[in-house]
């Protein structure tokens, strides 16, 4: 029967991976306490700031949509021209 060599290689690979997991230094990095950690204070967003962000995102979205429409229309025109010329 064939395949014994490949199965032995797979078993050896699994055994080697298990032995490497035990030696990892990052295992101790997760232990500890978060008692000394202080939370950051972030500024509160005012309604004016939120409105400017909203307007900015709407402009960016509109510009992206226009670019996508232009690129798609150019590609469609090129495909139609190539079909007419080479078809």
JSON list of C-alpha atoms in Angstrom, two decimals:
[
{"chain": "A", "resi": 1, "resn": "UNK", "atom": "CA", "xyz": [0.00, 0.00, 0.00]},
{"chain": "A", "resi": 2, "resn": "UNK", "atom": "CA", "xyz": [1.14, 3.50, -0.72]},
{"chain": "A", "resi": 3, "resn": "UNK", "atom": "CA", "xyz": [0.98, 6.58, 1.42]},
{"chain": "A", "resi": 4, "resn": "UNK", "atom": "CA", "xyz": [2.72, 5.32, 4.55]},
{"chain": "A", "resi": 5, "resn": "UNK", "atom": "CA", "xyz": [5.62, 7.73, 4.08]},
{"chain": "A", "resi": 6, "resn": "UNK", "atom": "CA", "xyz": [3.37, 10.72, 3.72]},
{"chain": "A", "resi": 7, "resn": "UNK", "atom": "CA", "xyz": [1.36, 9.74, 6.80]},
{"chain": "A", "resi": 8, "resn": "UNK", "atom": "CA", "xyz": [4.56, 9.34, 8.80]},
{"chain": "A", "resi": 9, "resn": "UNK", "atom": "CA", "xyz": [5.69, 12.80, 7.68]},
{"chain": "A", "resi": 10, "resn": "UNK", "atom": "CA", "xyz": [2.33, 14.27, 8.72]},
{"chain": "A", "resi": 11, "resn": "UNK", "atom": "CA", "xyz": [2.56, 12.61, 12.14]},
{"chain": "A", "resi": 12, "resn": "UNK", "atom": "CA", "xyz": [6.12, 13.89, 12.62]},
{"chain": "A", "resi": 13, "resn": "UNK", "atom": "CA", "xyz": [5.04, 17.39, 11.63]},
{"chain": "A", "resi": 14, "resn": "UNK", "atom": "CA", "xyz": [2.18, 17.35, 14.15]},
{"chain": "A", "resi": 15, "resn": "UNK", "atom": "CA", "xyz": [4.51, 16.07, 16.88]},
{"chain": "A", "resi": 16, "resn": "UNK", "atom": "CA", "xyz": [7.08, 18.79, 16.15]},
{"chain": "A", "resi": 17, "resn": "UNK", "atom": "CA", "xyz": [4.39, 21.49, 16.18]},
{"chain": "A", "resi": 18, "resn": "UNK", "atom": "CA", "xyz": [3.13, 20.30, 19.57]},
{"chain": "A", "resi": 19, "resn": "UNK", "atom": "CA", "xyz": [6.63, 20.48, 21.01]},
{"chain": "A", "resi": 20, "resn": "UNK", "atom": "CA", "xyz": [7.06, 24.04, 19.67]},
{"chain": "A", "resi": 21, "resn": "UNK", "atom": "CA", "xyz": [3.84, 25.25, 21.30]},
{"chain": "A", "resi": 22, "resn": "UNK", "atom": "CA", "xyz": [5.16, 24.32, 24.74]},
{"chain": "A", "resi": 23, "resn": "UNK", "atom": "CA", "xyz": [8.26, 26.48, 24.21]},
{"chain": "A", "resi": 24, "resn": "UNK", "atom": "CA", "xyz": [6.48, 29.67, 23.20]},
{"chain": "A", "resi": 25, "resn": "UNK", "atom": "CA", "xyz": [7.33, 32.71, 25.29]},
{"chain": "A", "resi": 26, "resn": "UNK", "atom": "CA", "xyz": [4.09, 34.50, 24.45]},
{"chain": "A", "resi": 27, "resn": "UNK", "atom": "CA", "xyz": [2.11, 32.12, 26.65]},
{"chain": "A", "resi": 28, "resn": "UNK", "atom": "CA", "xyz": [3.14, 34.15, 29.72]},
{"chain": "A", "resi": 29, "resn": "UNK", "atom": "CA", "xyz": [2.30, 37.45, 28.05]},
{"chain": "A", "resi": 30, "resn": "UNK", "atom": "CA", "xyz": [-1.42, 36.90, 28.56]},
{"chain": "A", "resi": 31, "resn": "UNK", "atom": "CA", "xyz": [-1.16, 36.25, 32.27]},
{"chain": "A", "resi": 32, "resn": "UNK", "atom": "CA", "xyz": [-1.37, 39.23, 34.60]},
{"chain": "A", "resi": 33, "resn": "UNK", "atom": "CA", "xyz": [-3.72, 41.90, 35.74]},
{"chain": "A", "resi": 34, "resn": "UNK", "atom": "CA", "xyz": [-5.13, 44.99, 34.10]},
{"chain": "A", "resi": 35, "resn": "UNK", "atom": "CA", "xyz": [-5.50, 46.79, 37.45]},
{"chain": "A", "resi": 36, "resn": "UNK", "atom": "CA", "xyz": [-2.74, 49.31, 36.70]},
{"chain": "A", "resi": 37, "resn": "UNK", "atom": "CA", "xyz": [-4.04, 50.18, 33.23]},
{"chain": "A", "resi": 38, "resn": "UNK", "atom": "CA", "xyz": [-5.62, 53.62, 32.91]},
{"chain": "A", "resi": 39, "resn": "UNK", "atom": "CA", "xyz": [-8.28, 54.33, 30.34]},
{"chain": "A", "resi": 40, "resn": "UNK", "atom": "CA", "xyz": [-7.64, 57.11, 27.84]},
{"chain": "A", "resi": 41, "resn": "UNK", "atom": "CA", "xyz": [-9.92, 60.13, 27.78]},
{"chain": "A", "resi": 42, "resn": "UNK", "atom": "CA", "xyz": [-11.19, 61.03, 24.33]},
{"chain": "A", "resi": 43, "resn": "UNK", "atom": "CA", "xyz": [-12.87, 64.34, 23.49]},
{"chain": "A", "resi": 44, "resn": "UNK", "atom": "CA", "xyz": [-16.61, 64.30, 22.99]},
{"chain": "A", "resi": 45, "resn": "UNK", "atom": "CA", "xyz": [-17.85, 65.00, 19.47]},
{"chain": "A", "resi": 46, "resn": "UNK", "atom": "CA", "xyz": [-20.04, 68.06, 19.14]},
{"chain": "A", "resi": 47, "resn": "UNK", "atom": "CA", "xyz": [-23.01, 68.08, 16.75]},
{"chain": "A", "resi": 48, "resn": "UNK", "atom": "CA", "xyz": [-21.13, 70.55, 14.52]},
{"chain": "A", "resi": 49, "resn": "UNK", "atom": "CA", "xyz": [-18.16, 68.18, 14.27]},
{"chain": "A", "resi": 50, "resn": "UNK", "atom": "CA", "xyz": [-20.45, 65.28, 13.46]},
{"chain": "A", "resi": 51, "resn": "UNK", "atom": "CA", "xyz": [-22.16, 67.32, 10.75]},
{"chain": "A", "resi": 52, "resn": "UNK", "atom": "CA", "xyz": [-18.84, 68.31, 9.13]},
{"chain": "A", "resi": 53, "resn": "UNK", "atom": "CA", "xyz": [-17.71, 64.68, 9.18]},
{"chain": "A", "resi": 54, "resn": "UNK", "atom": "CA", "xyz": [-21.02, 63.60, 7.64]},
{"chain": "A", "resi": 55, "resn": "UNK", "atom": "CA", "xyz": [-20.75, 66.19, 4.85]},
{"chain": "A", "resi": 56, "resn": "UNK", "atom": "CA", "xyz": [-17.13, 65.24, 4.18]},
{"chain": "A", "resi": 57, "resn": "UNK", "atom": "CA", "xyz": [-17.98, 61.53, 3.94]},
{"chain": "A", "resi": 58, "resn": "UNK", "atom": "CA", "xyz": [-20.91, 62.25, 1.62]},
{"chain": "A", "resi": 59, "resn": "UNK", "atom": "CA", "xyz": [-18.64, 64.26, -0.71]},
{"chain": "A", "resi": 60, "resn": "UNK", "atom": "CA", "xyz": [-16.02, 61.51, -0.74]},
{"chain": "A", "resi": 61, "resn": "UNK", "atom": "CA", "xyz": [-18.67, 58.87, -1.43]},
{"chain": "A", "resi": 62, "resn": "UNK", "atom": "CA", "xyz": [-20.11, 60.92, -4.30]},
{"chain": "A", "resi": 63, "resn": "UNK", "atom": "CA", "xyz": [-16.66, 61.44, -5.84]},
{"chain": "A", "resi": 64, "resn": "UNK", "atom": "CA", "xyz": [-15.89, 57.72, -5.56]},
{"chain": "A", "resi": 65, "resn": "UNK", "atom": "CA", "xyz": [-19.21, 56.86, -7.20]},
{"chain": "A", "resi": 66, "resn": "UNK", "atom": "CA", "xyz": [-18.53, 59.26, -10.08]},
{"chain": "A", "resi": 67, "resn": "UNK", "atom": "CA", "xyz": [-15.07, 57.73, -10.60]},
{"chain": "A", "resi": 68, "resn": "UNK", "atom": "CA", "xyz": [-16.52, 54.21, -10.61]},
{"chain": "A", "resi": 69, "resn": "UNK", "atom": "CA", "xyz": [-19.21, 55.16, -13.13]},
{"chain": "A", "resi": 70, "resn": "UNK", "atom": "CA", "xyz": [-16.66, 56.82, -15.43]},
{"chain": "A", "resi": 71, "resn": "UNK", "atom": "CA", "xyz": [-14.27, 53.84, -15.28]},
{"chain": "A", "resi": 72, "resn": "UNK", "atom": "CA", "xyz": [-17.08, 51.32, -15.86]},
{"chain": "A", "resi": 73, "resn": "UNK", "atom": "CA", "xyz": [-18.47, 53.28, -18.78]},
{"chain": "A", "resi": 74, "resn": "UNK", "atom": "CA", "xyz": [-15.02, 53.53, -20.38]},
{"chain": "A", "resi": 75, "resn": "UNK", "atom": "CA", "xyz": [-14.52, 49.79, -19.99]},
{"chain": "A", "resi": 76, "resn": "UNK", "atom": "CA", "xyz": [-17.95, 49.06, -21.49]},
{"chain": "A", "resi": 77, "resn": "UNK", "atom": "CA", "xyz": [-17.25, 51.38, -24.42]},
{"chain": "A", "resi": 78, "resn": "UNK", "atom": "CA", "xyz": [-13.88, 49.71, -25.02]},
{"chain": "A", "resi": 79, "resn": "UNK", "atom": "CA", "xyz": [-15.49, 46.25, -24.93]},
{"chain": "A", "resi": 80, "resn": "UNK", "atom": "CA", "xyz": [-18.17, 47.34, -27.39]},
{"chain": "A", "resi": 81, "resn": "UNK", "atom": "CA", "xyz": [-15.58, 48.86, -29.75]},
{"chain": "A", "resi": 82, "resn": "UNK", "atom": "CA", "xyz": [-13.44, 45.72, -29.58]},
{"chain": "A", "resi": 83, "resn": "UNK", "atom": "CA", "xyz": [-16.51, 43.55, -30.33]},
{"chain": "A", "resi": 84, "resn": "UNK", "atom": "CA", "xyz": [-17.37, 45.70, -33.35]},
{"chain": "A", "resi": 85, "resn": "UNK", "atom": "CA", "xyz": [-13.80, 45.81, -34.68]},
{"chain": "A", "resi": 86, "resn": "UNK", "atom": "CA", "xyz": [-12.78, 42.21, -34.00]},
{"chain": "A", "resi": 87, "resn": "UNK", "atom": "CA", "xyz": [-16.20, 40.60, -34.08]}
]
